[in-house]
mmCIF file of C-alpha atoms in Angstrom:
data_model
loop_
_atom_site.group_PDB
_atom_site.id
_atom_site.type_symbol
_atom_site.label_atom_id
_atom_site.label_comp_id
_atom_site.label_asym_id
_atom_site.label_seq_id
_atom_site.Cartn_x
_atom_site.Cartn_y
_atom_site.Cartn_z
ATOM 1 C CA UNK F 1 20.616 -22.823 -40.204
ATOM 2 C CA UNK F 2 19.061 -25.557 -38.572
ATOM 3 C CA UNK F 3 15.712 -26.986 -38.090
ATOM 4 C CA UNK F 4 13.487 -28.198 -34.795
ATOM 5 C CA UNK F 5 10.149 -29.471 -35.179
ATOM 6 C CA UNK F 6 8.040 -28.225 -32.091
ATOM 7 C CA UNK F 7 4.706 -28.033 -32.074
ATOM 8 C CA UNK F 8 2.642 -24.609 -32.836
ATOM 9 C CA UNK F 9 2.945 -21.931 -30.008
ATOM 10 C CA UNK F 10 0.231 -20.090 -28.266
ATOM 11 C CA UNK F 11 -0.049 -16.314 -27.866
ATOM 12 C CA UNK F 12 3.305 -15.894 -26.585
ATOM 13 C CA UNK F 13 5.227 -18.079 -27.159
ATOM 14 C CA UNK F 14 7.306 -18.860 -24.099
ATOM 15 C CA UNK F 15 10.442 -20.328 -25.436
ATOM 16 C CA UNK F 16 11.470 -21.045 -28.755
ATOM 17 C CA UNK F 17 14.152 -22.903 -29.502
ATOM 18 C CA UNK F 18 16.938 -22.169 -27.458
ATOM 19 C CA UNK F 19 15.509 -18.517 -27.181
ATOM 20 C CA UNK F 20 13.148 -17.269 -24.432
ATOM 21 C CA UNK F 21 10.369 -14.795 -25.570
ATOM 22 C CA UNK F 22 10.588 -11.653 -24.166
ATOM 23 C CA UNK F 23 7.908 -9.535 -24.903
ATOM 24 C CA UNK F 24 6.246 -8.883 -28.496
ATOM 25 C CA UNK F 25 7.343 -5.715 -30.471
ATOM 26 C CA UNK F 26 5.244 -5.559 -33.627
ATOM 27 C CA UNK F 27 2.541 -6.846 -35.262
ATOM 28 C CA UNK F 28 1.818 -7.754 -38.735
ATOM 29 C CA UNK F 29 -1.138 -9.673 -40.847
ATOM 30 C CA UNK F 30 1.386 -12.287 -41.241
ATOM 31 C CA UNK F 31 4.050 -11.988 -38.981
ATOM 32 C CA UNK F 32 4.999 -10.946 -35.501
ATOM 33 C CA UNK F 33 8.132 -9.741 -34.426
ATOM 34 C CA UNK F 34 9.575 -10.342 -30.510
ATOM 35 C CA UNK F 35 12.316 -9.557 -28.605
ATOM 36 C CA UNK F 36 13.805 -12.457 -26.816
ATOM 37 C CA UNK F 37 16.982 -13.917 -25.779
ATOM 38 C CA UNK F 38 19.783 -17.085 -26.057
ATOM 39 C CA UNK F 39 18.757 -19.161 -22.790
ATOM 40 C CA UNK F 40 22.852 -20.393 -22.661
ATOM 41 C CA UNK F 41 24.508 -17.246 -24.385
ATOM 42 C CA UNK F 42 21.759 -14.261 -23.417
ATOM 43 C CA UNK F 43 22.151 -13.056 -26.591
ATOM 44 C CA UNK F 44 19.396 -10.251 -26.934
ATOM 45 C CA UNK F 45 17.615 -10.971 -30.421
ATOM 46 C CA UNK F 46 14.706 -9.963 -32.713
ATOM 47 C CA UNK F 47 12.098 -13.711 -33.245
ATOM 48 C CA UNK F 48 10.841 -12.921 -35.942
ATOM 49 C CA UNK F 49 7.610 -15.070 -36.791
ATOM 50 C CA UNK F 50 6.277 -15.776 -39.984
ATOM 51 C CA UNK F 51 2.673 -17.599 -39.960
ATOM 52 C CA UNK F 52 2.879 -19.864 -42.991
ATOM 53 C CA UNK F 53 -0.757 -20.803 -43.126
ATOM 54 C CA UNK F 54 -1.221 -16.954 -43.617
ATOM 55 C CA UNK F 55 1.221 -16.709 -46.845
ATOM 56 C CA UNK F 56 -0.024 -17.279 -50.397
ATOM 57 C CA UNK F 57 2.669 -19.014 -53.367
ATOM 58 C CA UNK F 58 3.725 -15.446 -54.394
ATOM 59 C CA UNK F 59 4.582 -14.915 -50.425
ATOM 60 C CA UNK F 60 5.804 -18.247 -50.081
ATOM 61 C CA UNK F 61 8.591 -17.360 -52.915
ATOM 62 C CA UNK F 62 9.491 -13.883 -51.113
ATOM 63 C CA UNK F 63 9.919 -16.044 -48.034
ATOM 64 C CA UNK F 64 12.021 -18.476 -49.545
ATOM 65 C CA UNK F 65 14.015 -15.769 -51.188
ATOM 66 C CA UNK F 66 15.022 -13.796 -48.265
ATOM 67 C CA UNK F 67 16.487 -17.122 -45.836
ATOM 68 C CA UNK F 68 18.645 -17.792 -49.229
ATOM 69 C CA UNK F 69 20.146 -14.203 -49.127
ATOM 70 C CA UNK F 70 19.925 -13.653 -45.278
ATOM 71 C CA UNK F 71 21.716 -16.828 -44.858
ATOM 72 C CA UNK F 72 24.415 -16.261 -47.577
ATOM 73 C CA UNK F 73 25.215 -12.130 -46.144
ATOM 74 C CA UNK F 74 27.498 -11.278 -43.803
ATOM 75 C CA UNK F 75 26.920 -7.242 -44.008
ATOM 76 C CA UNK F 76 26.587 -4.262 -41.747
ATOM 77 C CA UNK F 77 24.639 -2.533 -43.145
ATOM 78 C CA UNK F 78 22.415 -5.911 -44.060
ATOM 79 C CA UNK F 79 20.554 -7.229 -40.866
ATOM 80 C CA UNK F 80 22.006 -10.669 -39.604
ATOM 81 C CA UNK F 81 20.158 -13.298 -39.681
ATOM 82 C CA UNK F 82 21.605 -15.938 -36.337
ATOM 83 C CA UNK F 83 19.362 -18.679 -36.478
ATOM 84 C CA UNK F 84 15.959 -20.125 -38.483
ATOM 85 C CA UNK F 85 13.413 -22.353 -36.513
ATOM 86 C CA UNK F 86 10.857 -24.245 -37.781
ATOM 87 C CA UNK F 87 7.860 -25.545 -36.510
ATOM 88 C CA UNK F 88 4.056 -26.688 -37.303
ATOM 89 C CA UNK F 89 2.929 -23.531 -38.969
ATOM 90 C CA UNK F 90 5.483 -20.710 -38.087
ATOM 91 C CA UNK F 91 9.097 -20.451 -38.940
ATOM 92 C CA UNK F 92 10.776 -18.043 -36.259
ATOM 93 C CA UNK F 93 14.100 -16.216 -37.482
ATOM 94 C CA UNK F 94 16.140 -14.684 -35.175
ATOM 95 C CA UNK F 95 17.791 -11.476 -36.168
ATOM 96 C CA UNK F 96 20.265 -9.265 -34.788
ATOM 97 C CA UNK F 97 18.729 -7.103 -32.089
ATOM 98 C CA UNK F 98 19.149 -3.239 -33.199
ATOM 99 C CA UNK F 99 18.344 -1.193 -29.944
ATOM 100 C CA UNK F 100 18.080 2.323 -31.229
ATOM 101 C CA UNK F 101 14.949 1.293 -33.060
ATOM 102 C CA UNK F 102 14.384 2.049 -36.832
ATOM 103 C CA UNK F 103 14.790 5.194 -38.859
ATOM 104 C CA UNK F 104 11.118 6.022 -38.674
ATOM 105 C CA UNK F 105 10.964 6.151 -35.042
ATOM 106 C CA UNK F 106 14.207 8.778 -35.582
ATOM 107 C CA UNK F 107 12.680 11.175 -37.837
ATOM 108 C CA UNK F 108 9.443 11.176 -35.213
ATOM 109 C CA UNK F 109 11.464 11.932 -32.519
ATOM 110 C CA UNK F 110 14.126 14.237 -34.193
ATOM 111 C CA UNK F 111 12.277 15.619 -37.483
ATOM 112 C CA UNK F 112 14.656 16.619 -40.472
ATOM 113 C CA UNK F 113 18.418 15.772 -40.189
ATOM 114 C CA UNK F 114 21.403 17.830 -40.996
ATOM 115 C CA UNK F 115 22.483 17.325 -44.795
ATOM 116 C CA UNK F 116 25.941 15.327 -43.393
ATOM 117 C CA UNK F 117 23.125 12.945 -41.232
ATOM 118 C CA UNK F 118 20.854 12.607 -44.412
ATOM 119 C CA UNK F 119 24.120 11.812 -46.781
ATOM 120 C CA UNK F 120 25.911 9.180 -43.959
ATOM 121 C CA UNK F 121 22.534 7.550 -43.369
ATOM 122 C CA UNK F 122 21.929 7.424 -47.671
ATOM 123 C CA UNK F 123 25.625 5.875 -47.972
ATOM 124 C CA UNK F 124 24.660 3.367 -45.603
ATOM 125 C CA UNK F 125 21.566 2.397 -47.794
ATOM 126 C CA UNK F 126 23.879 2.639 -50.748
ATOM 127 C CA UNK F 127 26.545 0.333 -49.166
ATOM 128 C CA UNK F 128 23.677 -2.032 -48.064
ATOM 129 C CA UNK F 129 21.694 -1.746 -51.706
ATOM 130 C CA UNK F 130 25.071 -2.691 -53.663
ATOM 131 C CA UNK F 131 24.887 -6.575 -51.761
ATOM 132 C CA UNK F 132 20.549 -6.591 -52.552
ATOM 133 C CA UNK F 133 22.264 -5.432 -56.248
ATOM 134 C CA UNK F 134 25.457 -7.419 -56.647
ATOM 135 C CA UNK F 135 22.870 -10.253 -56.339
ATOM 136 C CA UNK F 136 20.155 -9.294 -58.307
ATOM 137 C CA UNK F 137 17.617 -8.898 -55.849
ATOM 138 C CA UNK F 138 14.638 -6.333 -55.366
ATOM 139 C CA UNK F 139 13.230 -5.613 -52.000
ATOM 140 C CA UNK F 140 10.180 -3.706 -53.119
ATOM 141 C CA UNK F 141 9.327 -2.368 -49.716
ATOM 142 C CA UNK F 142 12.324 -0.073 -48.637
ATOM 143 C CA UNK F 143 11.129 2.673 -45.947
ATOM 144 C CA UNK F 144 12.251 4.172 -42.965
ATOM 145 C CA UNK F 145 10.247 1.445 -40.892
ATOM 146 C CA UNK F 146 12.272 -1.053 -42.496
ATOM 147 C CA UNK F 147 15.575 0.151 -42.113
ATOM 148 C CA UNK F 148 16.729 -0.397 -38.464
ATOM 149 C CA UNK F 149 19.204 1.750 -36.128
ATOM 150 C CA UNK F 150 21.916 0.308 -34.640
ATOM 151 C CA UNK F 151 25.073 2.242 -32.263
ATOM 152 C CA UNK F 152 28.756 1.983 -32.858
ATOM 153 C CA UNK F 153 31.457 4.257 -32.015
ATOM 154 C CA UNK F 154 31.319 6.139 -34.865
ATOM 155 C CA UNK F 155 27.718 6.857 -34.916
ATOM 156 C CA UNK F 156 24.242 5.405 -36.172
ATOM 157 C CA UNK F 157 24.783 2.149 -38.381
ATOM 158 C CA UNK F 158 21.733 1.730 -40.558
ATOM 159 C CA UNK F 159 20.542 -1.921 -41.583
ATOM 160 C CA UNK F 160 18.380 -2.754 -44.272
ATOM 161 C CA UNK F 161 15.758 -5.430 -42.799
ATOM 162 C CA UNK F 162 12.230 -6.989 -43.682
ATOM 163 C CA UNK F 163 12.928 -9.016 -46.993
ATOM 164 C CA UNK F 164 9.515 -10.434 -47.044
ATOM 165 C CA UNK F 165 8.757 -8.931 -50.176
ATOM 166 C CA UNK F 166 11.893 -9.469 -51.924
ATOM 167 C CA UNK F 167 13.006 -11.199 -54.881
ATOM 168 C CA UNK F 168 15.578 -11.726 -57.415
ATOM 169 C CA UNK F 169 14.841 -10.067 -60.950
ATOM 170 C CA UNK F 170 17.208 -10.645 -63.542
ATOM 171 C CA UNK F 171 19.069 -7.782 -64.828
ATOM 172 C CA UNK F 172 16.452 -7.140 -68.273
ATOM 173 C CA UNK F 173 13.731 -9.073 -66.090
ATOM 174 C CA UNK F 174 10.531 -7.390 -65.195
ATOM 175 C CA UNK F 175 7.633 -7.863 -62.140
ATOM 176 C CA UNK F 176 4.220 -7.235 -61.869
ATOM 177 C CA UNK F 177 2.893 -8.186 -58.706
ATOM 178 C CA UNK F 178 2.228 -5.423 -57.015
ATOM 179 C CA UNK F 179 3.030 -5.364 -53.505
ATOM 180 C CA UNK F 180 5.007 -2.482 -51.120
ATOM 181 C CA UNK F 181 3.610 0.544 -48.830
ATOM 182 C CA UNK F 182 1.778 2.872 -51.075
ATOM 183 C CA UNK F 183 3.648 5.795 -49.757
ATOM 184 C CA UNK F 184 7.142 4.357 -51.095
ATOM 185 C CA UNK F 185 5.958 3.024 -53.614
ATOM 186 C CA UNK F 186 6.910 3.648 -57.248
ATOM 187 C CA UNK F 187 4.450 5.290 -59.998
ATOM 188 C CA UNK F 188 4.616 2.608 -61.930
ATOM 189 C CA UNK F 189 3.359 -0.100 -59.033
ATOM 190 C CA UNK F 190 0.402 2.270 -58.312
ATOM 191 C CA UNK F 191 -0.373 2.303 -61.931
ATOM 192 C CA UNK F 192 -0.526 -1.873 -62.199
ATOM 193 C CA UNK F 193 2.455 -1.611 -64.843
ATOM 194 C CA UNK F 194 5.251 -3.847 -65.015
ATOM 195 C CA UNK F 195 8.524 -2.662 -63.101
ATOM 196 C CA UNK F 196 12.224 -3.363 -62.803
ATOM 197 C CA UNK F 197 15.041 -2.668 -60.222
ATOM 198 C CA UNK F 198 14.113 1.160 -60.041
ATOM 199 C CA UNK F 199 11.462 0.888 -57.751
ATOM 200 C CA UNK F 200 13.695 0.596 -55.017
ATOM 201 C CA UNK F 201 15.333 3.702 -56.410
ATOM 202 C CA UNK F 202 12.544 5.869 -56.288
ATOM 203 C CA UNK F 203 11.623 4.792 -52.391
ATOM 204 C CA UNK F 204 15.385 5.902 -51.651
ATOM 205 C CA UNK F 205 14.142 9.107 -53.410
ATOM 206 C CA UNK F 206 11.087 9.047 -50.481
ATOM 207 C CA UNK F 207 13.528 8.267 -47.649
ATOM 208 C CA UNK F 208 16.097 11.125 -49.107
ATOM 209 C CA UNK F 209 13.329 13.918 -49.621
ATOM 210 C CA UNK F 210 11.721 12.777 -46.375
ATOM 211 C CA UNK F 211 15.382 12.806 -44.261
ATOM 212 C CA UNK F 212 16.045 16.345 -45.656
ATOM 213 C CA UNK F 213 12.692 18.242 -45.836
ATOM 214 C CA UNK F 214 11.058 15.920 -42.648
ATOM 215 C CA UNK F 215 8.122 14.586 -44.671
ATOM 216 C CA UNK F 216 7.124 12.751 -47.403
ATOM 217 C CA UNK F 217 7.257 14.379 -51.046
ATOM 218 C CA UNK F 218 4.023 12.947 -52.144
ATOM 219 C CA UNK F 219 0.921 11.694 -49.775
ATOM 220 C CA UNK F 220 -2.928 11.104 -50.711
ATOM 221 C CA UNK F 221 -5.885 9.384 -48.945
ATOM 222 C CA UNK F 222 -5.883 6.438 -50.924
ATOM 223 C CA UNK F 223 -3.638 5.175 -53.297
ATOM 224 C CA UNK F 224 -5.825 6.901 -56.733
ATOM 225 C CA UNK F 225 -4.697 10.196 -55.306
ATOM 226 C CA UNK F 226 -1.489 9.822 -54.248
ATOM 227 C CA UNK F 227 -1.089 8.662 -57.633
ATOM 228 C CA UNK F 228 -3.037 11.882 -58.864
ATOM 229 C CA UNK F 229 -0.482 13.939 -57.216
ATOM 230 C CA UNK F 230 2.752 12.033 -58.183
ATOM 231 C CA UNK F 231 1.475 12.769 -61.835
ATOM 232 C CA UNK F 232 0.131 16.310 -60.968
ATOM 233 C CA UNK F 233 3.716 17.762 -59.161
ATOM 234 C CA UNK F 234 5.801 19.617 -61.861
ATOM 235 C CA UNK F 235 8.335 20.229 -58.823
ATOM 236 C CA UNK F 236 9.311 18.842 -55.981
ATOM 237 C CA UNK F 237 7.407 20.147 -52.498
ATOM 238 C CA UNK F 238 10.901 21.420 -50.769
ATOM 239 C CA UNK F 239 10.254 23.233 -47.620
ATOM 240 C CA UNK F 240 10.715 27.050 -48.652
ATOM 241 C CA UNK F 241 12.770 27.389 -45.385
ATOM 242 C CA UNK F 242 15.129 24.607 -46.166
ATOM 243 C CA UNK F 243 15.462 24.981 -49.585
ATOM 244 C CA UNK F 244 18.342 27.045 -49.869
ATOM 245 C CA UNK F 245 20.368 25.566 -47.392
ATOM 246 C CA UNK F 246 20.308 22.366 -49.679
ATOM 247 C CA UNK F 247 23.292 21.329 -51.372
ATOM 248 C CA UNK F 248 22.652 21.178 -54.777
ATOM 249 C CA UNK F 249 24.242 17.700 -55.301
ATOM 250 C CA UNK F 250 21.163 16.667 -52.803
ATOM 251 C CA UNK F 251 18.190 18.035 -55.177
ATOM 252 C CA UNK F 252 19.771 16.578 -58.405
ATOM 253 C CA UNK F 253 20.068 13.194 -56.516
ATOM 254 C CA UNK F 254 16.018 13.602 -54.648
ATOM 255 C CA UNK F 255 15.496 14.403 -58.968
ATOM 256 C CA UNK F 256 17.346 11.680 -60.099
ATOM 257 C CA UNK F 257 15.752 8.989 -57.712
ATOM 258 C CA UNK F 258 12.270 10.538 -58.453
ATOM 259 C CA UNK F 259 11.542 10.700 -61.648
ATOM 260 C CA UNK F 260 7.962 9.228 -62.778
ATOM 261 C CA UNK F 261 9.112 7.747 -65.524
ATOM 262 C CA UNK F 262 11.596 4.704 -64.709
ATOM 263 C CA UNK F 263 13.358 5.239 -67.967
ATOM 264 C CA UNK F 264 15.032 8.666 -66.803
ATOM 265 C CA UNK F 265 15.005 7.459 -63.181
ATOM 266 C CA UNK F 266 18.812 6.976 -61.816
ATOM 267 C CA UNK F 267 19.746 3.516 -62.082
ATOM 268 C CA UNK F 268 21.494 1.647 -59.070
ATOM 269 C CA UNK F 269 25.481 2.257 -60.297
ATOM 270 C CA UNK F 270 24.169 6.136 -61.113
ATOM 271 C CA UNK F 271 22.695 6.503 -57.272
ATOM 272 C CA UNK F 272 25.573 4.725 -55.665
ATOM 273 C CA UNK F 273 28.507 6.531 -57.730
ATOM 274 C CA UNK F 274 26.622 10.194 -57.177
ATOM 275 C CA UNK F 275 28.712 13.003 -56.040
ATOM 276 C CA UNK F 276 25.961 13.206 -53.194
ATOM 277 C CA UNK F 277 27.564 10.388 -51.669
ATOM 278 C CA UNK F 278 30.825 10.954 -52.764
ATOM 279 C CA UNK F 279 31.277 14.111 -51.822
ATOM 280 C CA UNK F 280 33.930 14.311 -48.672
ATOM 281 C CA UNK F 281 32.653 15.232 -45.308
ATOM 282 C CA UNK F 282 33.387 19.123 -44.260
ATOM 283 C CA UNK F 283 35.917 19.198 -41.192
ATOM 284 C CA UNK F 284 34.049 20.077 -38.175
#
């Protein structure tokens, strides 16, 4: 990756780099994301700026952990990370441009998928999850906003994106900053307690249960009751309509990946070698 100083752009930025801005796509507290292109090449990409002066040490860290593994992972189901600029207070990455959006903006459009859509879109995860693993790194924020959509011609490829809360854990290592979207986020976070790999387990459970069924298993207003009814559900909230036509390999895996207590919770290798996603496709 290389580095050019420039000095601190305005609203828009204009041109960055060798890239020209554009238009801006998202919005966050600390970074903004636009869609702009290689002035030589045309190469459509995502900029991706981070505002340093807006990132505390424990955000610093995240940062510095996810250019070390972006820039080390060459995966497809991993977004790529082409180029890192830095300037006075920003550092803009440019990542591979996915144009079918992320899955969030799927589900809203299409609702619940199919259980052979739900198990090829959780392989993908899987597939992307073993390189996070193999390294021994946590993302701690894993939802369907952060997992983008990109076309081949076999289908969908999904792309696990947005390390900005990442880091690496050692294998018996434990965290305790809590930090994530409440809604993925695993009992144990909520509840201020330290955690391990597993909380990225249990947001795969969200994603699963919410591919499947077309919502979210567990919601609240604020996080002290969405906690309240984590603790307070004996059973799973399956649709009644969709429930039967569920393979059964798919509830023990949404049970597996969502159990409250991170002791019984699947671990990575018991997720990724489930017959859920083992199971060979049906011929059509």
């Amino acid at each position: 990756m290389r580095k050019k100083a420039m000095s601190e752009p305005s609203e828009n930025p204009g041109q960055v780099g060798d890239y020209l801005v554009m238009e801006k796509v998202s919005q966050g507290r600390e970074s903004t994301v636009w869609k702009a292109k290689h002035a030589g090449s045309g190469q459509v990409v995502a900029l991706k700026q981070i505002h340093l002066s807006k990132l505390n040490s424990h955000l610093r860290d995240c940062l510095h952990c996810e250019l070390n593994f972006l820039s080390s992972v060459r995966h497809p189901n991993i977004v790529r990370l082409i180029d890192a600029i830095h300037c006075e207070d920003s550092i803009f990455l440019a990542l591979e441009y996915c144009a079918e959006g992320n899955l969030a903006m799927y589900l809203q459009k299409h609702g619940r998928v199919q259980d052979e859509t739900a198990r090829s879109f959780l392989k993908q995860l899987g597939d992307g999850l073993q390189i996070l693993h193999s390294k021994h790194i946590i993302h701690r924020d894993l939802k369907p906003e952060n997992i983008l959509l990109s076309s081949s011609e076999s289908g969908l490829v999904l792309k696990i994106a947005d390390f900005g809360l990442s880091r690496v854990m050692d294998p018996n290592g434990y965290a305790e900053t809590v930090c994530g979207s409440p809604s993925y986020m695993a009992p144990e976070v909520l509840q201020f307690q330290r955690y391990n790999e597993r909380v990225d387990m249990w947001s795969t459970g969200v994603i699963l249960f919410e591919l499947v069924n077309g919502y979210r298993p567990f919601n609240g207003r604020n996080n002290v009751q969405l906690l309240q009814n984590i603790k307070s559900c004996n059973s799973l909230p399956f649709s009644p309509q969709i429930l039967p036509g569920l393979h059964q390999d798919c509830l023990d895996l949404c049970y597996g990946l969502l159990s409250r207590d991170p002791r019984l919770r699947l671990s990575f290798d018991e997720f990724y070698s489930h017959l859920y996603l083992r199971r060979i496709p049906r011929l059509m």
